Structures are given as structure tokens and as C-alpha cells.
Coordinates of C-alpha atoms and ligand atoms in Angstrom, one line a residue:
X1 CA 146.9 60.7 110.3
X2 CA 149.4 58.0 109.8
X3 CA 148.9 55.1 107.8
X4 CA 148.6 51.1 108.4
X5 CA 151.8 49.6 108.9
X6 CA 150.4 46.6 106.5
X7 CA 148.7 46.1 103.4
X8 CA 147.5 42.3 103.4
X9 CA 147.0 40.4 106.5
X10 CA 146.1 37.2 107.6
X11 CA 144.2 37.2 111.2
X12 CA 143.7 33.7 113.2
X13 CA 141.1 33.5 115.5
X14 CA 140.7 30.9 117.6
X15 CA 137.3 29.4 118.0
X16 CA 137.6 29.6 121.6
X17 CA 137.7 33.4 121.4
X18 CA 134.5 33.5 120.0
X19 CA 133.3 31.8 123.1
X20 CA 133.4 34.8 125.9
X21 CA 132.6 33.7 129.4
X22 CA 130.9 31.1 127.4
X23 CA 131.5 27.6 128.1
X24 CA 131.3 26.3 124.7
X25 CA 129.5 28.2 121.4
X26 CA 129.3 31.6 120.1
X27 CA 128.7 34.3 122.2
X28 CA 126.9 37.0 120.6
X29 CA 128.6 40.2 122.2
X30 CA 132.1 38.3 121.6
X31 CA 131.6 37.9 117.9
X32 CA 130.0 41.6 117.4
X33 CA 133.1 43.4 119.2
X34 CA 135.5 41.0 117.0
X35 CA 133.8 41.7 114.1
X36 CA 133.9 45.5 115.1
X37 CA 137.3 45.3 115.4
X38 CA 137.8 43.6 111.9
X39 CA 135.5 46.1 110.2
X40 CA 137.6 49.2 111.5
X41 CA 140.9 47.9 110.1
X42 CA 138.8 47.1 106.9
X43 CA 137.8 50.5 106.6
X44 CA 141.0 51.6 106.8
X45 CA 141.9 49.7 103.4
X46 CA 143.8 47.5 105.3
X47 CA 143.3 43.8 103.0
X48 CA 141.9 41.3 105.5
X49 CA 142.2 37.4 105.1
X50 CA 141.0 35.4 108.5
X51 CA 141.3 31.9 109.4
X52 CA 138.5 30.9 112.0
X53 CA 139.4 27.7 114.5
X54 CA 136.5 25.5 115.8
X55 CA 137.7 24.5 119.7
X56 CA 134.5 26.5 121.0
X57 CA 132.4 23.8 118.5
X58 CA 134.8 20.9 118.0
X59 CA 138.5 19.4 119.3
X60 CA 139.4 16.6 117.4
X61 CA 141.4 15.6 120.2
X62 CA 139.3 16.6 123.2
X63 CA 137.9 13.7 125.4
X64 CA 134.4 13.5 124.0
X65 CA 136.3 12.2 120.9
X66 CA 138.3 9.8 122.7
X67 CA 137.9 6.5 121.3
X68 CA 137.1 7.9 117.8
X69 CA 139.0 8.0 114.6
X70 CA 141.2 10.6 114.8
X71 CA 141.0 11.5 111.0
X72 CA 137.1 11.3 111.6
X73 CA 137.4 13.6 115.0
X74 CA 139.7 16.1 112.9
X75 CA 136.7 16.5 110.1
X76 CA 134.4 17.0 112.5
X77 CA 136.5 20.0 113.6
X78 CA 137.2 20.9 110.5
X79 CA 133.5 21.8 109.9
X80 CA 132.9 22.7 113.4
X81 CA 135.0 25.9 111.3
X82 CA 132.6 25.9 108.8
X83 CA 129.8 27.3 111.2
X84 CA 132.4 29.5 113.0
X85 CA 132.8 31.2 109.5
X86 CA 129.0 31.7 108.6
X87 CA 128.4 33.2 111.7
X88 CA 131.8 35.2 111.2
X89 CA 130.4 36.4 107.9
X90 CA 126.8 37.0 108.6
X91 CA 128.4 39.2 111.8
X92 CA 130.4 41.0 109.4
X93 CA 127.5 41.5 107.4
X94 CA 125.3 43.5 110.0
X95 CA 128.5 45.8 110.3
X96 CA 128.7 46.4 106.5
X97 CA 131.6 44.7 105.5
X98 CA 131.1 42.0 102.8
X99 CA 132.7 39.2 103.6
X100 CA 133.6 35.7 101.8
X101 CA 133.8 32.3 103.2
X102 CA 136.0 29.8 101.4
X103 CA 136.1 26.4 102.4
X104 CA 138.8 23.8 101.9
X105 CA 136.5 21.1 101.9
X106 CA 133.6 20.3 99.3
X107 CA 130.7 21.8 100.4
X108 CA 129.4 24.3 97.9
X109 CA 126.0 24.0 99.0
X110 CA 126.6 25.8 101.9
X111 CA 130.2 27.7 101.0
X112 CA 132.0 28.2 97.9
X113 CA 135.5 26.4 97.5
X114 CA 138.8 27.6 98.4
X115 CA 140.1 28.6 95.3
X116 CA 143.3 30.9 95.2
X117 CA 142.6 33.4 92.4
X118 CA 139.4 34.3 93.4
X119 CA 140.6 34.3 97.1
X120 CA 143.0 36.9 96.0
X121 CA 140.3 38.5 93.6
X122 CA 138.0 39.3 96.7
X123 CA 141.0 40.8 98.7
X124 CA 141.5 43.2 96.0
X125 CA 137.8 44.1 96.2
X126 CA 138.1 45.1 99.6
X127 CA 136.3 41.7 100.7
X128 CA 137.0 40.4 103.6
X129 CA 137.7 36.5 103.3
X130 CA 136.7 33.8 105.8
X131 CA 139.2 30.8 105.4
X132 CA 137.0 27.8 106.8
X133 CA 137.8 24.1 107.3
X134 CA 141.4 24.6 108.4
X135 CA 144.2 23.0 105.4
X136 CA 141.1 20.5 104.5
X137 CA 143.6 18.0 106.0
X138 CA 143.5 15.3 109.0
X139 CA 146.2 15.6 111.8
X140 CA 146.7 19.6 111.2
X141 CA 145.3 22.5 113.1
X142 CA 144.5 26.0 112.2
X143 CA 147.3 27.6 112.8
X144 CA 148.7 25.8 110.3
X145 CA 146.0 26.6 108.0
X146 CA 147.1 30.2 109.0
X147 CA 150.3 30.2 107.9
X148 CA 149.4 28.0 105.3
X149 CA 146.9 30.6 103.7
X150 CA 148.9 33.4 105.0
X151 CA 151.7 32.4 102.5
X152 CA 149.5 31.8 99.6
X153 CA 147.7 35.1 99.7
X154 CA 151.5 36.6 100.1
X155 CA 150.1 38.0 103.4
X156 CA 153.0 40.8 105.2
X157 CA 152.1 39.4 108.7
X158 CA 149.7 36.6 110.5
X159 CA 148.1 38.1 113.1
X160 CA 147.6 35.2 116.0
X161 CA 144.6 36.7 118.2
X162 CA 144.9 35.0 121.5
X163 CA 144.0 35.6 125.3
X164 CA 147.0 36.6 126.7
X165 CA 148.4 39.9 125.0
X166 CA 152.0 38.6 124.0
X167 CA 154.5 35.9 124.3
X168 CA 155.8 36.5 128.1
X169 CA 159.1 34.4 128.9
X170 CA 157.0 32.4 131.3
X171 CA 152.9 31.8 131.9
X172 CA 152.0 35.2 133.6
X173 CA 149.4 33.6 135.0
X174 CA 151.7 31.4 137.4
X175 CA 154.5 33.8 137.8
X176 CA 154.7 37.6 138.3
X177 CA 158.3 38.1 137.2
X178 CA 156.9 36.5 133.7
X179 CA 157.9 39.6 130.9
X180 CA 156.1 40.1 127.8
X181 CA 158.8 40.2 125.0
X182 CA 158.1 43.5 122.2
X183 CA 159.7 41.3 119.6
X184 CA 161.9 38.1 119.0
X185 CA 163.2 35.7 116.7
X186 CA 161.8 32.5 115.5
X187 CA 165.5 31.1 115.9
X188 CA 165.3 32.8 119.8
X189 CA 161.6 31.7 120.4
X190 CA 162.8 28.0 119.4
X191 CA 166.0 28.0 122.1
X192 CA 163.8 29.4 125.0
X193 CA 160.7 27.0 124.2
X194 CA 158.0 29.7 124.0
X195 CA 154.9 27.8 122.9
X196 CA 153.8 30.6 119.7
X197 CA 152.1 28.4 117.5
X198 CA 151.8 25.0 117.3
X199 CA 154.9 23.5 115.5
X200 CA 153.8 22.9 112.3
X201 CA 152.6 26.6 111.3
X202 CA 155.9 28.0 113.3
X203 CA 158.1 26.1 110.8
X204 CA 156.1 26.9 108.1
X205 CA 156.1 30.7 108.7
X206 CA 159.9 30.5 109.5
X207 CA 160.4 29.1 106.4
X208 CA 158.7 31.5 104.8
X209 CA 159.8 34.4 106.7
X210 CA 156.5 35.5 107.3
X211 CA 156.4 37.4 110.7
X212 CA 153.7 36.9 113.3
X213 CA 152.0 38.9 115.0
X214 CA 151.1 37.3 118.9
X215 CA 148.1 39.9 120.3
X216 CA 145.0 39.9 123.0
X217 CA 141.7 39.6 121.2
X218 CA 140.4 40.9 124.7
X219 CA 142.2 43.9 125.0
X220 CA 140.3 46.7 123.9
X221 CA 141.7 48.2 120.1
X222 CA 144.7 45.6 120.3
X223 CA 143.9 44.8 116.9
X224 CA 144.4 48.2 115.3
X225 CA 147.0 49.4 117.1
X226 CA 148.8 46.2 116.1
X227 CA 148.0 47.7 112.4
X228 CA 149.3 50.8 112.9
X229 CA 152.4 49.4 113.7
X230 CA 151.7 50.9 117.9
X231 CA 153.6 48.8 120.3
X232 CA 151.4 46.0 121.1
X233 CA 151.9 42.0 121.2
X234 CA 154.7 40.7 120.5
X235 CA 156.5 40.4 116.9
X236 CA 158.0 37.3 116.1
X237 CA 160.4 37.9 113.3
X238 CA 163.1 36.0 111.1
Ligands
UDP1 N1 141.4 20.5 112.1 C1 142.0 19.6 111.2 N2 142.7 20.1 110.1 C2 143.0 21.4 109.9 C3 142.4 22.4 110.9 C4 141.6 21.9 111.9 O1 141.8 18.4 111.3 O2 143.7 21.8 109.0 C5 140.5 20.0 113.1 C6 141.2 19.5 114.4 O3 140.4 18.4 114.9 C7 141.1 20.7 115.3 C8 139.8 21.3 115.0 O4 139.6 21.1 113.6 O5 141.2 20.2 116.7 C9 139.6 22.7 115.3 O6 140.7 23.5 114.9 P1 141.7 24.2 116.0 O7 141.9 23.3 117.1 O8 142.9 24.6 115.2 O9 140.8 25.4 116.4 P2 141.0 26.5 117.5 O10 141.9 25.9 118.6 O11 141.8 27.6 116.8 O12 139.7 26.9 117.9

């Protein structure tokens, strides 16, 4: 059998792809198949790291918080991503995968701290780690905390899991001549205006030349064929 094209990975899920058909929340067939589909790359030795976004709880920016502080509206969402997480974890759990949530904000009651070397520790272990709160900062997203912890942990690829099953050259949703691209450059991504991640974690992964990995949480297996290295998604590369 071959093996994994990667050894350390960071995953992003959006919160809105714990959803389902849901209109806001966590839908429990949603989370179990995700969580199947985390557990099978686990088991094959594959090191996961996963950053888990709030939208389905929280949008710092969505109308509800309209009139609020933004930095206030942003902490909100930031521990909207704190209950994604448990719920992440406590899925993984019934699966048998152990999993760890750090957070990076203070909360230890409920989650320990984001603290690298241990991070790193539980990796090594075979644990699989739950990044929560985003960067622990106001006026970012996480994507950014994706790329952010995807650097740190000296992660080979970030793994975006979205809706759509690529980056297509226009919304395939509004035209049929829209083609999914098998890979391109940041530099190329940038000059065409494809929308990959929001601009902050794009720059930040350029920078660091970490690739990224754009692939449909829907689609049945996506995720490990995207480990084994199967054409799937699209590859954004330096
Ligand atoms: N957020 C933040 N700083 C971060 C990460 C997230 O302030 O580093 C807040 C922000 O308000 C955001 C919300 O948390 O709208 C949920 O995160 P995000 O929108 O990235 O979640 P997703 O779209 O992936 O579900």
C-alpha cells in the first residue's frame, strides 16, 4: 500500500461545515463523518493539528453584532471556537482518537492553554490537537490562526476544508465554463483574484512557503485522498 504523502498537517475547518443542512449549530451526523474522516488519516500515522472556526456559533461581523464592539464581537467568536472544539474532541473521542484542545485564550477551567511544546509533544504522541480561539487576537480570523499554527507546528501542508471541492477560475455555482484548477501559485492565485483564504493567512503562508491544500469537506474520502497525495482539491504552492 502506498504511504501518506505528509507527515504533519494542519486541517481548517470551518465552523459552518460542522453545520450540515443546519441553519446554525452542530449537526450531529456532520461532526461524526468529519470526525471519521479525521480518525482514518490518524490511523494512518498521519500527525494531525486542526483549527476549528465558529461561523455556525458566532460571526463577529455578522448583523446580529452590528452595533457592537467589534473587538467584543470578535471574542465572542473566538469562544464560539471554543465549544466547536469540545464537541470536536468529545466526537473524536467516541471514535478512539484522543484528542487535545488548546486554547489561545485563558480558560483553563474548561481547556488547557496553547502552549507550543506541549502542542508539539501531543503530535508526537499521536494526539490529535484541537487549536481553539482562533490567534487569541481581535480583527483576525481562523484562517489566519491556520496558517498561523500551521507554521509553528512546522506543518508540510494546511489543509482548508471547504464546500466547494477546489479553487475553480470562477464561482461554479454561477457559471458552467468555471474550471477547477489541480494546482497554482500563490503569485498566480494573487494576479487572477481567486478568493483562497482570507488575506491575512494567504500572506502568511506565502511567506512561509507553506502550501495549501483547498478540498470539499462534503465529498465523500476527499480528505484522505488529499493525504495520499490522489488528485483532489486544488494545491496552492510557492
Ligand atoms: N475570531 C477572531 N480572531 C481570531 C479568530 C476568530 O476575532 O483569531 C472571531 C471573529 O469574530 C470570527 C469568529 O471568531 O468571525 C469566528 O471565526 P471564523 O469566522 O474564522 O470562523 P469560520 O468562518 O471558519 O467558521
Amino acid at each position: 500500500m502506498s504511504k501518506p504523502a505528509y507527515q504533519r498537517v494542519l486541517l481548517k475547518l470551518s465552523g459552518e461545515a460542522l453545520m450540515g443542512d443546519d441553519p446554525f449549530g452542530i449537526n450531529r451526523a456532520t461532526i461524526e463523518r468529519m470526525v471519521a474522516d479525521v480518525a482514518e488519516v490518524a490511523k494512518l500515522g498521519v500527525q494531525v493539528a486542526v483549527v476549528i472556526g465558529g461561523g455556525n456559533i458566532f460571526r463577529g461581523v455578522a448583523p446580529g453584532a452590528q452595533g457592537m464592539d467589534r473587538a467584543t464581537a470578535d471574542y465572542m467568536g473566538m469562544l464560539a471556537t471554543v465549544m466547536n472544539a469540545l464537541a470536536l474532541a468529545d466526537a473524536m473521542r467516541h471514535v478512539g482518537i484522543t484528542a487535545r484542545v488548546m486554547s489561545a485564550i485563558g480558560i483553563e477551567q474548561v481547556v488547557e492553554p496553547y502552549v507550543r511544546p506541549k502542542a508539539l509533544q501531543y503530535l508526537e504522541e499521536g494526539k490529535v490537537v484541537v487549536f481553539a480561539a482562533g490567534t487569541g487576537n481581535p480583527f483576525f480570523t481562523t484562517d489566519t490562526a491556520a496558517a498561523l499554527r500551521g507554521a509553528e507546528i512546522s506543518a508540510e501542508i494546511v489543509l482548508k476544508a471547504t464546500k466547494v471541492d477546489g479553487v475553480y477560475s470562477a464561482d461554479p455555482k454561477k457559471d458552467p465554463h468555471a474550471t477547477r484548477y489541480e494546482n497554482i501559485s500563490f503569485d498566480e492565485a494573487i494576479a487572477k483574484h481567486l478568493q483562497v483564504m482570507d488575506a491575512t493567512a494567504f500572506a502568511l503562508c506565502r511567506d512561509q512557503k507553506l502550501p495549501i491544500k483547498v478540498f470539499s469537506i462534503v465529498k465523500p474520502g476527499a480528505l484522505t485522498r488529499v493525504i495520499m497525495g490522489e488528485d483532489e482539491g486544488t494545491l496552492v504552492h510557492v
